[in-house]
Coordinates of C-alpha atoms in Angstrom, one line a residue:
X1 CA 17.1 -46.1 -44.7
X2 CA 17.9 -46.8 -40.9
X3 CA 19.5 -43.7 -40.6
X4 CA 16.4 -42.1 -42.2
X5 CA 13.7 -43.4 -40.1
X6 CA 15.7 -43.0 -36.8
X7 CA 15.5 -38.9 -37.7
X8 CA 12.4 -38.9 -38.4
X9 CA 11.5 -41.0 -35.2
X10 CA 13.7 -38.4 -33.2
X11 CA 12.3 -35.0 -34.5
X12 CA 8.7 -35.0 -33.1
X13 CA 10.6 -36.4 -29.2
X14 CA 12.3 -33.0 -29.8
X15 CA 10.2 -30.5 -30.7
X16 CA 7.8 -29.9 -27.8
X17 CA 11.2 -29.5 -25.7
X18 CA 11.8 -26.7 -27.6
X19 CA 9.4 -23.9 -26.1
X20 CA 10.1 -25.2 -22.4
X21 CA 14.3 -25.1 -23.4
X22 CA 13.5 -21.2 -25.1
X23 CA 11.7 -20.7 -21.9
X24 CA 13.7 -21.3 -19.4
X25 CA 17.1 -19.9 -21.2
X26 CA 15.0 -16.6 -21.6
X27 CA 14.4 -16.2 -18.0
X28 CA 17.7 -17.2 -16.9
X29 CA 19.0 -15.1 -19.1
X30 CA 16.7 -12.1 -17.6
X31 CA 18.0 -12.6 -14.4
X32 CA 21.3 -13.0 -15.3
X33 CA 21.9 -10.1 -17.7
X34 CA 24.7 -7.4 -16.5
X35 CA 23.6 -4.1 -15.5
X36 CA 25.8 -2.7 -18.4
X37 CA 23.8 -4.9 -21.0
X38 CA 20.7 -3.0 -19.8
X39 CA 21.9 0.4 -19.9
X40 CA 23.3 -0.7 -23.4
X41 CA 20.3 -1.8 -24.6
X42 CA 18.3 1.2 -23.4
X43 CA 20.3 4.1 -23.7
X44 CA 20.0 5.2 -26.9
X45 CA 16.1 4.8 -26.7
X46 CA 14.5 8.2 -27.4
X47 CA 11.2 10.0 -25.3
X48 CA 8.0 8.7 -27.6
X49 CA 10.3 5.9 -29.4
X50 CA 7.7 4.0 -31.6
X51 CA 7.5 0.7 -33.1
X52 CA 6.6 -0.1 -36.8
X53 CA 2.9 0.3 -35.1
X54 CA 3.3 3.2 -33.9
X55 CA 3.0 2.8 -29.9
X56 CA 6.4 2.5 -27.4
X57 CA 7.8 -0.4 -26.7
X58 CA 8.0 -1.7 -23.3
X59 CA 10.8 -3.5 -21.9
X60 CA 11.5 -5.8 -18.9
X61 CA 13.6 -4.3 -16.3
X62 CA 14.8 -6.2 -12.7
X63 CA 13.1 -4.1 -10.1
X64 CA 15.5 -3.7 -7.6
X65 CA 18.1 -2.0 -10.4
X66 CA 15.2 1.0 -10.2
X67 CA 16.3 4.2 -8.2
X68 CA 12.9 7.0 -7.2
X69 CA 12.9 9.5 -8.8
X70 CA 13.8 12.5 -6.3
X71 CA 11.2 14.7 -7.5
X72 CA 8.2 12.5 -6.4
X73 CA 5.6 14.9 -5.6
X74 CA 3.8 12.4 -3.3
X75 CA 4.6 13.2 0.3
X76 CA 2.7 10.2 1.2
X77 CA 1.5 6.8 0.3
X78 CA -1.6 4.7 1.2
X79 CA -0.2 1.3 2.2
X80 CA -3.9 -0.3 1.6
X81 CA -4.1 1.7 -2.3
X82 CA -0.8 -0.1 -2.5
X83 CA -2.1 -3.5 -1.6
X84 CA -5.1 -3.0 -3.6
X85 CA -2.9 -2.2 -6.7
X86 CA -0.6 -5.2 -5.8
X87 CA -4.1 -7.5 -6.2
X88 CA -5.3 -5.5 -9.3
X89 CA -1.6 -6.4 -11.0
X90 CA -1.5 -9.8 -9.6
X91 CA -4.8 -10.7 -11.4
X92 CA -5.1 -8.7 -14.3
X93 CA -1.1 -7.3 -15.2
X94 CA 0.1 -4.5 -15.6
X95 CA -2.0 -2.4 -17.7
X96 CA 0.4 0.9 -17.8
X97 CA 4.0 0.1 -18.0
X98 CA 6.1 2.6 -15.8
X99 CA 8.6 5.4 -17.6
X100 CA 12.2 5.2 -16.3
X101 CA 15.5 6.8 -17.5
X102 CA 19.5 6.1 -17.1
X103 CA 20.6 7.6 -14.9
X104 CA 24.8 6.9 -14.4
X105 CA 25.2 2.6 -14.2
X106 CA 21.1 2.5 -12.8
X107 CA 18.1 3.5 -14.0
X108 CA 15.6 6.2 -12.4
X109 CA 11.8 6.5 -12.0
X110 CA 9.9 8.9 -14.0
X111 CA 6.7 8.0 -13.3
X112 CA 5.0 5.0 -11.8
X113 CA 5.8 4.9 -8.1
X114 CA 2.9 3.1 -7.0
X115 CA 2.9 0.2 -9.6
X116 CA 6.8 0.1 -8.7
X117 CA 5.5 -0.5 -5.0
X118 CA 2.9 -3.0 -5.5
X119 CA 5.4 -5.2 -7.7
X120 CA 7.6 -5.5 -4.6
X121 CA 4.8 -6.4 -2.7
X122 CA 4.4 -8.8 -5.1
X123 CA 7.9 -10.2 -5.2
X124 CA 8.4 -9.7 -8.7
X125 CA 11.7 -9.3 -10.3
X126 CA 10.9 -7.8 -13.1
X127 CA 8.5 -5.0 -14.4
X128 CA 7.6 -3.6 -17.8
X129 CA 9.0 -0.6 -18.4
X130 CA 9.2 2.5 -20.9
X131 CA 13.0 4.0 -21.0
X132 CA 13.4 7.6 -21.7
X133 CA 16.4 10.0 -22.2
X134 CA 15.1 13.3 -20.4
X135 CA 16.5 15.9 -17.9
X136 CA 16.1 16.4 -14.8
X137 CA 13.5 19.1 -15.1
X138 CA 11.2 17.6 -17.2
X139 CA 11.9 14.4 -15.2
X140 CA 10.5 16.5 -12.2
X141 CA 7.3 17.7 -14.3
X142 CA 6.3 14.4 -15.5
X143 CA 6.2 13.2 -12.2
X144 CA 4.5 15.5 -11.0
X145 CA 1.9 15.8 -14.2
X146 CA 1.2 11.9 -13.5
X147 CA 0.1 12.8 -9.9
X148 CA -1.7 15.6 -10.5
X149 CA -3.4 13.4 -13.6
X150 CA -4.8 10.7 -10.4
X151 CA -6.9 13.5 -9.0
X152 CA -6.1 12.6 -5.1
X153 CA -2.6 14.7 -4.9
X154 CA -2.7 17.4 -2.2
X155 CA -2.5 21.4 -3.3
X156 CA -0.1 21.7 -1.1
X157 CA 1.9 18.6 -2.1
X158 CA 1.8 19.8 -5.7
X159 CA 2.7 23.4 -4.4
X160 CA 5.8 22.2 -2.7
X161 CA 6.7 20.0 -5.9
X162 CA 6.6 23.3 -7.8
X163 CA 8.6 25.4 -5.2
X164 CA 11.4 22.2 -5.3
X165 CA 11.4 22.6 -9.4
X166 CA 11.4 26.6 -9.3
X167 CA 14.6 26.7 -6.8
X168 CA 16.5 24.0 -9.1
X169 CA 15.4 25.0 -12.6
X170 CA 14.7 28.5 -12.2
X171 CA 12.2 28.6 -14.7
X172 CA 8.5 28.9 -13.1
X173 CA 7.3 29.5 -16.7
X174 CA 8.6 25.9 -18.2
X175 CA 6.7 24.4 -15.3
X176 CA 3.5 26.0 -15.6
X177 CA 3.3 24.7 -19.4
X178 CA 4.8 21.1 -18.5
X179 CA 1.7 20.4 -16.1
X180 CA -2.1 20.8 -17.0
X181 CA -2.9 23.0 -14.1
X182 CA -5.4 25.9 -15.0
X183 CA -3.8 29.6 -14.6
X184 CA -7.0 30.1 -11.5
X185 CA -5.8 26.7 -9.9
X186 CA -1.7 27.4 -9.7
X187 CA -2.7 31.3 -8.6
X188 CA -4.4 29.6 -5.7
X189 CA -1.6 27.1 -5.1
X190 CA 1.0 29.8 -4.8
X191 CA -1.0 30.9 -1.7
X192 CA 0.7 28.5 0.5
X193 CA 3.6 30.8 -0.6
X194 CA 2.2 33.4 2.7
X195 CA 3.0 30.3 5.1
X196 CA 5.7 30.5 7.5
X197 CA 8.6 28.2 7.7
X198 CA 7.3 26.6 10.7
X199 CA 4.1 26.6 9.2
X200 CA 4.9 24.7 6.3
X201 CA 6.7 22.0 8.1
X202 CA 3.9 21.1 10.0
X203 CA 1.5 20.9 6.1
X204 CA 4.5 18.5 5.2
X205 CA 4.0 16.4 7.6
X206 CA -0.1 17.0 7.2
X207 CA -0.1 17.7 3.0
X208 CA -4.2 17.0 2.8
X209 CA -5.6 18.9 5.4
X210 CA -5.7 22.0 3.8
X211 CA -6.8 23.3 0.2
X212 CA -5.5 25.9 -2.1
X213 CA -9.3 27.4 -1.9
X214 CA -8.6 27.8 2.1
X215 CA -4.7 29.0 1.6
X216 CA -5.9 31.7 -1.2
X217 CA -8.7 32.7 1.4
X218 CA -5.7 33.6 4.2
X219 CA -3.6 35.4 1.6
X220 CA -6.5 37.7 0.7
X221 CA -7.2 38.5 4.5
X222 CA -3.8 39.1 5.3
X223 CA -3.4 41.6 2.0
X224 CA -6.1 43.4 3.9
X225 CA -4.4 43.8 7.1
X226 CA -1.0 46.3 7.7
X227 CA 2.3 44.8 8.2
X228 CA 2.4 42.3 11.0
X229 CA 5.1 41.0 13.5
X230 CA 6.7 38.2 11.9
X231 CA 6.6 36.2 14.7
X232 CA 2.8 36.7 16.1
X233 CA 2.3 35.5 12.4
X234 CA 3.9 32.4 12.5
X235 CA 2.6 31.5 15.9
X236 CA -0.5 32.0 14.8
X237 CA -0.2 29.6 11.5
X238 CA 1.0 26.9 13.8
X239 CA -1.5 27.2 16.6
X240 CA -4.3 27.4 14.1
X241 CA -3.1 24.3 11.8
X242 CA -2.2 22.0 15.1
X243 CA -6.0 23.2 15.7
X244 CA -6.6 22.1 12.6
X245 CA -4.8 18.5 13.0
X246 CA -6.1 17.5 15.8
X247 CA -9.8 18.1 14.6
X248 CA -10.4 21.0 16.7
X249 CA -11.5 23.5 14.1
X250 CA -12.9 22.7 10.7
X251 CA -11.0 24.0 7.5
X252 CA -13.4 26.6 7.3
X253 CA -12.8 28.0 10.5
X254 CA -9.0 28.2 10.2
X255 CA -8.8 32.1 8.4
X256 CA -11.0 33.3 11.1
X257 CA -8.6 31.1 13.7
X258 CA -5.4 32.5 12.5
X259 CA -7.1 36.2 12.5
X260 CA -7.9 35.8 16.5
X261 CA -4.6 34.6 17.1
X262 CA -3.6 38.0 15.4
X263 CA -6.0 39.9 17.5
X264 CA -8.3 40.7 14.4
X265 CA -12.0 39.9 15.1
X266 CA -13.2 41.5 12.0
X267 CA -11.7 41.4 8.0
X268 CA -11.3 45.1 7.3
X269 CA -13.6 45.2 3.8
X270 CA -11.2 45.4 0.4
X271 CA -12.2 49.3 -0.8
X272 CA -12.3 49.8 -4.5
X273 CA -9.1 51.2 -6.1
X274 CA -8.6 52.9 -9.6
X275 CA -5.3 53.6 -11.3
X276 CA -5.3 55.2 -15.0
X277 CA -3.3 53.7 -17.6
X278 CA -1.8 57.2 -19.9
X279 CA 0.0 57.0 -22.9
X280 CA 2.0 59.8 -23.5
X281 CA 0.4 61.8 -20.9
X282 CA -3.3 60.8 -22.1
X283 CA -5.4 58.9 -19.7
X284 CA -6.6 56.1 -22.6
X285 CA -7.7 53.5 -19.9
X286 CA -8.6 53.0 -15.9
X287 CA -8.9 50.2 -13.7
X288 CA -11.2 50.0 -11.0
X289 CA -10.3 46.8 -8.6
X290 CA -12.6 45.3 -6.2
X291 CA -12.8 42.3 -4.1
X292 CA -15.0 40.7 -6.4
X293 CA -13.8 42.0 -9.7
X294 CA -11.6 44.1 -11.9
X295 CA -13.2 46.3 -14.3
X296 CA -11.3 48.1 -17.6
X297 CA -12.8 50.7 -18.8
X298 CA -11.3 52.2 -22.2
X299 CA -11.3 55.5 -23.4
X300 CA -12.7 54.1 -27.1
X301 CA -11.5 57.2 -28.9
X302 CA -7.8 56.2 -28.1
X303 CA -8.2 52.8 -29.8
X304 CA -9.3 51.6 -33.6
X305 CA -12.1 48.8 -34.1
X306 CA -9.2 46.4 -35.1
X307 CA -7.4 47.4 -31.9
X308 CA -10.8 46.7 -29.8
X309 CA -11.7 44.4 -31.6
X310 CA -8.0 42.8 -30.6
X311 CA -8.2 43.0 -27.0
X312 CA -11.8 41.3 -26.8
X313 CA -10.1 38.6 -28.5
X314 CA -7.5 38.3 -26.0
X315 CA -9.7 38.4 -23.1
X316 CA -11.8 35.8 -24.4
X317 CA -8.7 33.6 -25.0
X318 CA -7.4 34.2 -21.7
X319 CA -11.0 33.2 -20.2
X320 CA -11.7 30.2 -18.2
X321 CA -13.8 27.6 -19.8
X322 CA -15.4 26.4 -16.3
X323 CA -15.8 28.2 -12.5
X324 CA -12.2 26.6 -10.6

């Protein structure tokens, strides 16, 4: 009976040690686990992995066993939006875990830079993370699709995060369907394409001072004028966007800049140009281009209602659904 009553007398002394002993082994063993448990534990962890609910399960990585992820679009990074997140995180958590994947004995961002960065202004050790198994190139459009997703990356820094994926995957097309970009907005963003080398060093060190509206406005001048000196060109680019830097001309101004660096005071107007399209040596179509349009205009002979009827569908599917 002695033996009896001295359990029960001991059992309730024990139990409210208990969550402060799970506790504390649980974060000592956080800290303590081996890089290879982690990996271990991870790697066989598939894109969109779901629990029994149906949603992806986070997991606590350390922070400082995190690598960037080398295709970051983001040439640069407000230190104050990072402080701001830091506070938002501090007093609310982390509402958004961030993506990584293994990569060798580490693991490497996929997305999430910025709640990576306010954690270490934080000091914390640990952040909540999703672990992936991807490649490299869908690595590089994730990232990239995240940024674009926040609203406040530059054209060009999302033009030189395509150019990066295009030399290294070689396939524009995959990219283009990775990342939500309408067709109008990336056919304005491969304008920067007409900067110079020197040029486009100095919009890397600058990424938001110019738009895609303003580099698609260049390329259509410059498409007007005959084959310049290489040179005079780039000269011209730099003078007009170290203008342009140090507040000396207006974005609007800068086609018109780089055009009197050229020695062109007025855009020669864009004259209308037709071309037929023949099958078998019958015209059945021509196109008349202007500057403001492109007009079709089929022989309807040559074509069936079904066919017609075909082709209105595809232009309408092709269509924008707003003005870019």
């Amino acid at each position: 009976m002695a033996a009896r009553s001295s359990a029960q007398k001991t059992e309730p002394e024990m139990a409210p040690q208990k969550p402060q002993t799970v506790k504390k082994a649980g974060l000592a063993g956080l800290l303590k686990d081996s890089l290879s448990h982690q990996v271990g534990q991870h790697r066989e962890m598939q894109p969109n992995e779901a629990d029994e609910q149906g949603t992806r399960v986070a997991q606590p990585l350390r922070v400082d066993l995190i690598d960037p992820n080398p295709y970051q679009p983001r040439m640069t990074f407000d230190a104050a939006e990072i402080e701001e997140l830091a506070q938002s995180i501090d007093e609310l958590g982390l509402q958004n875990p961030i993506t990584v994947r293994v990569k060798g004995e580490r693991f490497e961002l996929v997305s999430g830079e910025c709640r990576l960065r306010a954690h270490k202004v934080l000091g914390r050790v640990v952040i909540s993370s999703f672990v992936v198994q991807i490649d490299d190139e869908t690595s590089a459009a994730n990232a990239l699709q995240e940024n674009v997703q926040r609203k406040n990356l530059s054209d060009f820094e999302i033009f030189n995060s395509i150019m990066r994926m295009r030399a290294d995957f070689k396939s524009s097309n995959t990219i283009k369907q990775k990342i939500k970009i309408s067709k109008a907005h990336l056919s304005r963003i491969d304008a920067f394409e007409v900067f110079t080398p020197g040029a486009l060093e100095i919009l890397r060190k600058n990424p938001k001072i110019m738009g895609s509206n303003t580099a698609g406005a260049l390329r259509s001048a410059l498409n007007l004028l005959p084959e310049l000196d290489k040179t005079a060109i780039d000269d011209a680019f730099c003078k007009a966007l170290r203008d342009l830097t140090s507040n000396k001309i207006k974005q609007n101004a800068f086609v018109n800049a780089v055009l009197s660096q050229l020695g062109v005071t007025k855009t020669p107007k864009q004259k209308a140009v037709s071309s037929d399209i023949q099958r078998k040596g019958v015209t059945i179509a021509y196109v008349k281009d202007t500057k403001k349009e492109r007009v079709i205009c089929l022989d309807r002979k040559e074509f069936t209602e079904d066919q017609l009827n075909s082709i209105w569908d595809y232009v309408k599917s092709v269509s924008p659904t707003k003005k870019e």
